[in-house]
Short mmCIF file of C-alpha atoms and ligand atoms in Angstrom, two decimals:
data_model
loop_
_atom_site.label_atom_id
_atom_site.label_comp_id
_atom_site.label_asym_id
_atom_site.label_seq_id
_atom_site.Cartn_x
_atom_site.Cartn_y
_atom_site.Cartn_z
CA UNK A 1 -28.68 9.46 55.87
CA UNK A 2 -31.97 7.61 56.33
CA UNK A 3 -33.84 6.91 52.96
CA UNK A 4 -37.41 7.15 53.29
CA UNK A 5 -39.98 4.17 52.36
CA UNK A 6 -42.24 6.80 51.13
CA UNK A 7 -42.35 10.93 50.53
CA UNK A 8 -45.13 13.07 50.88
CA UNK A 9 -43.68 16.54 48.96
CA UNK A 10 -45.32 19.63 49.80
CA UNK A 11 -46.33 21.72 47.25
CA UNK A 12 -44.25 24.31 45.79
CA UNK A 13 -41.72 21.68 46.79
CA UNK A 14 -39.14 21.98 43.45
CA UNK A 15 -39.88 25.73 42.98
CA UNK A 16 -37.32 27.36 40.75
CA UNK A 17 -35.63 24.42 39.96
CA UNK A 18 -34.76 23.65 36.24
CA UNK A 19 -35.21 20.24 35.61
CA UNK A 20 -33.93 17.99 32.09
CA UNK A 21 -36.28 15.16 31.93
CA UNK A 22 -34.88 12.66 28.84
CA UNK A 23 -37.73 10.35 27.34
CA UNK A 24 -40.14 13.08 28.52
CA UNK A 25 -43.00 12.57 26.17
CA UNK A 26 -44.14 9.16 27.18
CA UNK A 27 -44.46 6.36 29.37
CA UNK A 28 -42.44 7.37 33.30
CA UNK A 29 -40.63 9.79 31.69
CA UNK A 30 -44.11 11.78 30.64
CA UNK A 31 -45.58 11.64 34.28
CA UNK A 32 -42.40 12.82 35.73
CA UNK A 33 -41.95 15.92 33.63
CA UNK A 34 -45.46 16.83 34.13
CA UNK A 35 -45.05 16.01 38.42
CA UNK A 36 -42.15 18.24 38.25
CA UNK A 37 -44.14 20.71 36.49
CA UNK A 38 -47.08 20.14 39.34
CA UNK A 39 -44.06 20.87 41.98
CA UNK A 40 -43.31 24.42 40.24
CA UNK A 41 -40.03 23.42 38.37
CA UNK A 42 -39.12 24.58 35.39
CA UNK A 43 -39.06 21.22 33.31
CA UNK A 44 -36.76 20.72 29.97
CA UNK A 45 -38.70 17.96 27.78
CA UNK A 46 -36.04 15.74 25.81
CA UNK A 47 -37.28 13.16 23.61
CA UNK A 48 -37.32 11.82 19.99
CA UNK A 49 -40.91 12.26 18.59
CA UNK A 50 -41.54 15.92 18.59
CA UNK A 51 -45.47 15.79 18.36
CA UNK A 52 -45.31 14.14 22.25
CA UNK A 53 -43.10 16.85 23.65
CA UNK A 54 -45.52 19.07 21.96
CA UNK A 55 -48.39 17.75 24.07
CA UNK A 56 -46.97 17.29 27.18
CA UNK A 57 -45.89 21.36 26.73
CA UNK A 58 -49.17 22.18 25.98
CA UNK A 59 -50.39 19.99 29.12
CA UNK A 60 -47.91 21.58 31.70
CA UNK A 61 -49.08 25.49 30.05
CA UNK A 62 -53.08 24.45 30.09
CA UNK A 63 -52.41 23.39 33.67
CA UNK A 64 -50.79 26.58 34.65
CA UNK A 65 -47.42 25.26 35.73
CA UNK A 66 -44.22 26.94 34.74
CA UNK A 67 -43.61 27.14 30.83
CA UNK A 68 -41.44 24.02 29.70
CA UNK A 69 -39.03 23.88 27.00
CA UNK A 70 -38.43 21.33 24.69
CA UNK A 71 -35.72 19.50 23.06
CA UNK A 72 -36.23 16.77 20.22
CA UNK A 73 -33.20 15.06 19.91
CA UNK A 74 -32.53 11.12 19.14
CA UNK A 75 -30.59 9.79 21.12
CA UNK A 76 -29.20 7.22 19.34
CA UNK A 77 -27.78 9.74 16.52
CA UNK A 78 -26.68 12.53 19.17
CA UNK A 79 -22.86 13.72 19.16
CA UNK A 80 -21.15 15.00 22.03
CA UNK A 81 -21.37 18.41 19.61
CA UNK A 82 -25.21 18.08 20.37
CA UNK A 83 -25.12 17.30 24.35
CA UNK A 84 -22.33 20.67 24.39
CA UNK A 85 -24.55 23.03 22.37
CA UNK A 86 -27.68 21.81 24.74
CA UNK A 87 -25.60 22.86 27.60
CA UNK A 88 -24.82 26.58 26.12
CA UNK A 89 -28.29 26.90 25.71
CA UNK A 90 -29.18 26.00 28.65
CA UNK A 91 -26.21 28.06 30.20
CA UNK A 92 -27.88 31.37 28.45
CA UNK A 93 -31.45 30.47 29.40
CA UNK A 94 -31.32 29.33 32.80
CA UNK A 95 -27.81 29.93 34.44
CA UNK A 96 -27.68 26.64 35.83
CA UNK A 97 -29.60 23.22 35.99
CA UNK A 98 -30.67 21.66 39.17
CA UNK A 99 -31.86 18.17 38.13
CA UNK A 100 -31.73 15.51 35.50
CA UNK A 101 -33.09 13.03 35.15
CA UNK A 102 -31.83 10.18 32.67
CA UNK A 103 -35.21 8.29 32.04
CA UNK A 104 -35.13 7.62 28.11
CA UNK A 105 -34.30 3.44 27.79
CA UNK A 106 -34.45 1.15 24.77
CA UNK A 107 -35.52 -2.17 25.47
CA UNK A 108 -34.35 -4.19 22.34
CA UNK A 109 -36.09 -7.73 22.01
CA UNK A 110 -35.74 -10.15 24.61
CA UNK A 111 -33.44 -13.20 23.05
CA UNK A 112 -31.56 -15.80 23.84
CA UNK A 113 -27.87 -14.69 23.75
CA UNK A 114 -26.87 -17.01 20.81
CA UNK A 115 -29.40 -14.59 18.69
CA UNK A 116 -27.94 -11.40 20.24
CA UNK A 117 -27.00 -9.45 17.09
CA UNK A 118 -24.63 -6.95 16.87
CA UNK A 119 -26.79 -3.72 15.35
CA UNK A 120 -29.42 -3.81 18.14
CA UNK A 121 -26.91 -4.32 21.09
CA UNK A 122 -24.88 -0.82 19.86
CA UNK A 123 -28.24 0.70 19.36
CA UNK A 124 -29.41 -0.22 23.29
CA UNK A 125 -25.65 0.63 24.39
CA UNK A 126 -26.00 4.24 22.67
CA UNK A 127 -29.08 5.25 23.93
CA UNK A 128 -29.31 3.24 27.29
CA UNK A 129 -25.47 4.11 28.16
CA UNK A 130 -23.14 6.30 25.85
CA UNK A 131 -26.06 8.66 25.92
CA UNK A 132 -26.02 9.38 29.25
CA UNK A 133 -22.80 9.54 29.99
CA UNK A 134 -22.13 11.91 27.49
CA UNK A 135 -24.89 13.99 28.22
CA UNK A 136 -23.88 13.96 32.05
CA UNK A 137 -20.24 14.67 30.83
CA UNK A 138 -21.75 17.78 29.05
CA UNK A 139 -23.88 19.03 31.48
CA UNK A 140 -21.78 18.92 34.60
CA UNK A 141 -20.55 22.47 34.46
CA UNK A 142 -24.34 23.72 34.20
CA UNK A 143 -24.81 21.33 37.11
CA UNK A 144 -22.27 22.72 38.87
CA UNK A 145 -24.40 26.19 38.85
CA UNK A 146 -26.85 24.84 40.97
CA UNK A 147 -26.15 25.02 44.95
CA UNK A 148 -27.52 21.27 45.14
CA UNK A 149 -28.10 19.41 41.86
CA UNK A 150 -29.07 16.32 41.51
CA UNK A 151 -28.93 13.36 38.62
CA UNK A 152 -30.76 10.69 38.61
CA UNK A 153 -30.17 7.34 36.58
CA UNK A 154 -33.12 5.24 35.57
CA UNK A 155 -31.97 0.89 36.16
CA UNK A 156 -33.65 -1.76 36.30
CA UNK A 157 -33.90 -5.41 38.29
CA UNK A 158 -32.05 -6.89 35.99
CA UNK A 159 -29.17 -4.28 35.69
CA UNK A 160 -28.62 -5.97 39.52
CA UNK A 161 -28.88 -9.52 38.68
CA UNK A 162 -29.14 -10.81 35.05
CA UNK A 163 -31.98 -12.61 33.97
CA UNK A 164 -32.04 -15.23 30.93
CA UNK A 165 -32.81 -13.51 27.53
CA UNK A 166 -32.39 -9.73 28.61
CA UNK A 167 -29.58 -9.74 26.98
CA UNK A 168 -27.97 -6.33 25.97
CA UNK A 169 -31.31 -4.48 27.89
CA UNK A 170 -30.01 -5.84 31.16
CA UNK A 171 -26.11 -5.12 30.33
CA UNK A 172 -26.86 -1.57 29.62
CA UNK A 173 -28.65 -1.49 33.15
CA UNK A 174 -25.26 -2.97 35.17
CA UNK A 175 -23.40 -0.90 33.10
CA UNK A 176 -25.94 2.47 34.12
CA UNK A 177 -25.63 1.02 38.00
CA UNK A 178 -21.60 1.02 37.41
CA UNK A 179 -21.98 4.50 35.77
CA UNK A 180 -23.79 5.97 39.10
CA UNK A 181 -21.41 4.80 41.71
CA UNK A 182 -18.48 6.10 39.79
CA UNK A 183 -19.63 9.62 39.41
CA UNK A 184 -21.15 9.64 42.92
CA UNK A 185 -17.86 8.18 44.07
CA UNK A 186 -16.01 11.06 42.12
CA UNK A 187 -18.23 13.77 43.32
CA UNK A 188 -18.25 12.51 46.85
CA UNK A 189 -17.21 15.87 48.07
CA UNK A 190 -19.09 17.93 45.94
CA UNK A 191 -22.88 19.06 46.51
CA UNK A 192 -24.01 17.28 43.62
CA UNK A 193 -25.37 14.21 44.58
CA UNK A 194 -25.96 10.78 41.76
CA UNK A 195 -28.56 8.14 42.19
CA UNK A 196 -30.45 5.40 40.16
CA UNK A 197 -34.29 4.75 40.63
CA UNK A 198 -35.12 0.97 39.95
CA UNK A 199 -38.95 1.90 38.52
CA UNK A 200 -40.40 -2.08 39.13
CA UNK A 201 -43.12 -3.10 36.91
CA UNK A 202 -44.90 -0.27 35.45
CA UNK A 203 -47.69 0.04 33.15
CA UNK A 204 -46.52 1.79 29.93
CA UNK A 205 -45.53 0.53 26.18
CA UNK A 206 -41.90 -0.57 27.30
CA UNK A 207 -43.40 -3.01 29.79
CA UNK A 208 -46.11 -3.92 27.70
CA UNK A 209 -43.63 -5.22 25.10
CA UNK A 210 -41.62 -7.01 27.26
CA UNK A 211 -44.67 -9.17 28.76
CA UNK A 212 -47.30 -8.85 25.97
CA UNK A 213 -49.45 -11.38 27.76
CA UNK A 214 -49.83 -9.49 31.20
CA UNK A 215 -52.86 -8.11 32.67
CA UNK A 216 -51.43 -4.57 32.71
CA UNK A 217 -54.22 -3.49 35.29
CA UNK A 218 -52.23 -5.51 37.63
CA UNK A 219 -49.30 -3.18 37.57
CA UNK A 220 -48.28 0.33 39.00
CA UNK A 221 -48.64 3.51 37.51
CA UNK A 222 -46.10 5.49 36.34
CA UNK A 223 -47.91 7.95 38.87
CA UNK A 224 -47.32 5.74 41.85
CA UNK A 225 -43.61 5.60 41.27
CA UNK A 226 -43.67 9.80 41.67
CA UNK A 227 -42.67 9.81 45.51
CA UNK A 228 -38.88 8.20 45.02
CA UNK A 229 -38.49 11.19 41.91
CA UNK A 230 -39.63 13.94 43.57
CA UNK A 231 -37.49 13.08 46.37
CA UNK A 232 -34.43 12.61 44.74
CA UNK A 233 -35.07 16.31 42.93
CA UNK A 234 -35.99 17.79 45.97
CA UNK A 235 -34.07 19.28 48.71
CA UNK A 236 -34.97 16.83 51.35
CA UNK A 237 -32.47 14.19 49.04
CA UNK A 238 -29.72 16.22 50.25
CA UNK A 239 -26.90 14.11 51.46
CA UNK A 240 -28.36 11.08 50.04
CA UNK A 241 -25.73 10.21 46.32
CA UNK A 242 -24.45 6.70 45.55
CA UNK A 243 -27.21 5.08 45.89
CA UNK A 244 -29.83 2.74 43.84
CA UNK A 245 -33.47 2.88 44.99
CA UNK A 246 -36.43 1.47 44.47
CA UNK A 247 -39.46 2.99 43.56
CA UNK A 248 -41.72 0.18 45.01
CA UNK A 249 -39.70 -1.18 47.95
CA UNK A 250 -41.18 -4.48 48.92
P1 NDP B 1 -41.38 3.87 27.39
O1 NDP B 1 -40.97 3.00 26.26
O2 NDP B 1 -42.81 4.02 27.73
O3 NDP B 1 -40.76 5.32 27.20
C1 NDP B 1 -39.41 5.45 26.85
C2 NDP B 1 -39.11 6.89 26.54
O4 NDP B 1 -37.76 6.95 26.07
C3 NDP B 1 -40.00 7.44 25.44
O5 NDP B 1 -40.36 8.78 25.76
C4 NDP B 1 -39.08 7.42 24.22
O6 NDP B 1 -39.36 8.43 23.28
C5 NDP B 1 -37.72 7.67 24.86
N1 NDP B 1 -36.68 7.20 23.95
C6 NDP B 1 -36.48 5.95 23.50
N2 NDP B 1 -35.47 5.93 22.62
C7 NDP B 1 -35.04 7.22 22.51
C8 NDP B 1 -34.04 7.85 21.73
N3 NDP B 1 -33.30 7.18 20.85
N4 NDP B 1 -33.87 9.18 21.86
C9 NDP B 1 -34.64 9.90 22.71
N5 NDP B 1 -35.60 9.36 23.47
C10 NDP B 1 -35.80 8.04 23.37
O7 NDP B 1 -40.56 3.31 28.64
P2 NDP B 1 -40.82 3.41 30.22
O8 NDP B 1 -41.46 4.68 30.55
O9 NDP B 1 -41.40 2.13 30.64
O10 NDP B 1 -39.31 3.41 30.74
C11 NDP B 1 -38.65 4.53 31.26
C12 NDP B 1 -37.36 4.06 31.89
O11 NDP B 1 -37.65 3.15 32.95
C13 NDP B 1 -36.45 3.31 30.93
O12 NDP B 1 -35.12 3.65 31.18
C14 NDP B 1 -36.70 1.84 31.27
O13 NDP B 1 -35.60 1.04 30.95
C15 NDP B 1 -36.93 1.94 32.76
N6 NDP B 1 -37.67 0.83 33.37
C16 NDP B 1 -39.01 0.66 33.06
C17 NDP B 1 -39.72 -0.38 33.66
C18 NDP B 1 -41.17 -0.63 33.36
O14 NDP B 1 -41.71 -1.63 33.88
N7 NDP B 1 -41.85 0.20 32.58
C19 NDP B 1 -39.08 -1.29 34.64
C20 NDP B 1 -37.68 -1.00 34.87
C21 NDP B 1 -37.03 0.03 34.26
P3 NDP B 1 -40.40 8.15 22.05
O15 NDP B 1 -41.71 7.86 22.73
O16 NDP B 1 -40.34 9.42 21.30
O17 NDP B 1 -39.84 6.97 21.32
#
């Protein structure tokens, strides 16, 4: 299957899909619930601060795209009781879920490994991996009620090749990579395809504390980086599971 460089979606183009968008109410996670939203899905805002789900709901109603619904949850405290009761309640709203999209990431403080402590590196492993995987775990029989469904991780560049003082930040991203080819590997013969978007350098608050000195004018938009997730939600991804993309190829 040939993976495009760049997608133009049509409009209309994720129509009736339901769509779980974690770390909705800011930063990449924001623009891509309210893209979704543009493309006529049916978008399900997770995040921890309430009063930003709040205002990206209100954005997606004032804009006249279908009517979100949202789900405050912390990641970082969430059971597996939590991730099971979200999928019931999905299950009675919806009938099925077509796309998520794991997007909500921790970054930690960059430190040299010697200084690695032991609180923050479960705290990034919770919300960065365990998370996920139980929330995939969770949701795969909702998943399963969609004809083609579609999950999408969120890496990194250094969850592909470490980098000195990323420490547990860039573990958590290997260890998201491993997570994707394992369940796309599993699900090989299924219709429900797994694959990880590598964002690149994007101007929001996660990259701004990573390199406070940077001329954040310089960067992409959370906006450019919309072509890779609306094709990996869309129909035209079809086919296309196991792999880990880039959302600005070089
Ligand atoms: P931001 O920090 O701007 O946004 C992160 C989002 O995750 C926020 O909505 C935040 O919610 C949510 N979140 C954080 N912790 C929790 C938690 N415990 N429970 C629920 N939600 C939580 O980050 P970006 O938009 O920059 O990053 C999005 C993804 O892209 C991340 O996975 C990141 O690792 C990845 N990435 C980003 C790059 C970049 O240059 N920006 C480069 C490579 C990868 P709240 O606002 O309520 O805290």
């Amino acid at each position: 299957m040939q993976i495009p460089q760049h997608y133009s979606a049509v409009p209309g183009v994720l129509q009736d899909k339901v769509i779980l968008v974690t770390g909705a109410g800011d930063g990449i996670g924001r623009t891509a619930a309210m893209t979704f939203a543009q493309y006529g899905a049916t978008v399900i805002l997770l995040g921890k601060t309430t009063n930003k789900l709040t205002a990206v709901y209100d954005e997606i109603v004032a804009a006249g795209y279908p009517e979100p619904a949202i789900v405050p949850l912390d990641l970082k405290g969430a059971t597996k009781k939590h991730y099971q009761d979200m999928a019931a309640t999905i299950q009675a709203e919806f009938g099925r879920l077509d796309g998520l999209l794991h997007n909500a990431g921790l970054l930690g403080v960059l430190t040299p490994f010697e200084h690695i402590d032991l609180p923050t590196w479960q705290d990034i492993m919770q919300v960065n991996v365990t998370a996920p995987m139980l929330m995939t775990q969770a949701l795969l029989p909702v998943l399963k009620q969609s004809a083609h469904p579609s999950v999408v991780f969120t890496s990194s560049g250094v969850g592909r090749k470490g980098r000195a003082f990323w420490g547990p930040y860039a573990v958590s991203k290997f260890a998201t990579e491993g997570l994707m080819q394992i369940l796309a590997d599993e699900l090989d013969q299924t219709s429900l395809r797994v694959n990880c978007i590598n964002p690149g350098a994007t101007r929001t608050s996660m990259r701004a504390k990573a390199y406070p000195g940077e001329d954040a004018q310089k960067l992409k938009t959370p906006a450019d980086l919309m072509w890779l997730y609306l094709y990996l939600m869309s129909d035209d991804s079809i086919g296309v599971t196991g792999q880990s993309l880039d959302a600005q190829p070089k």
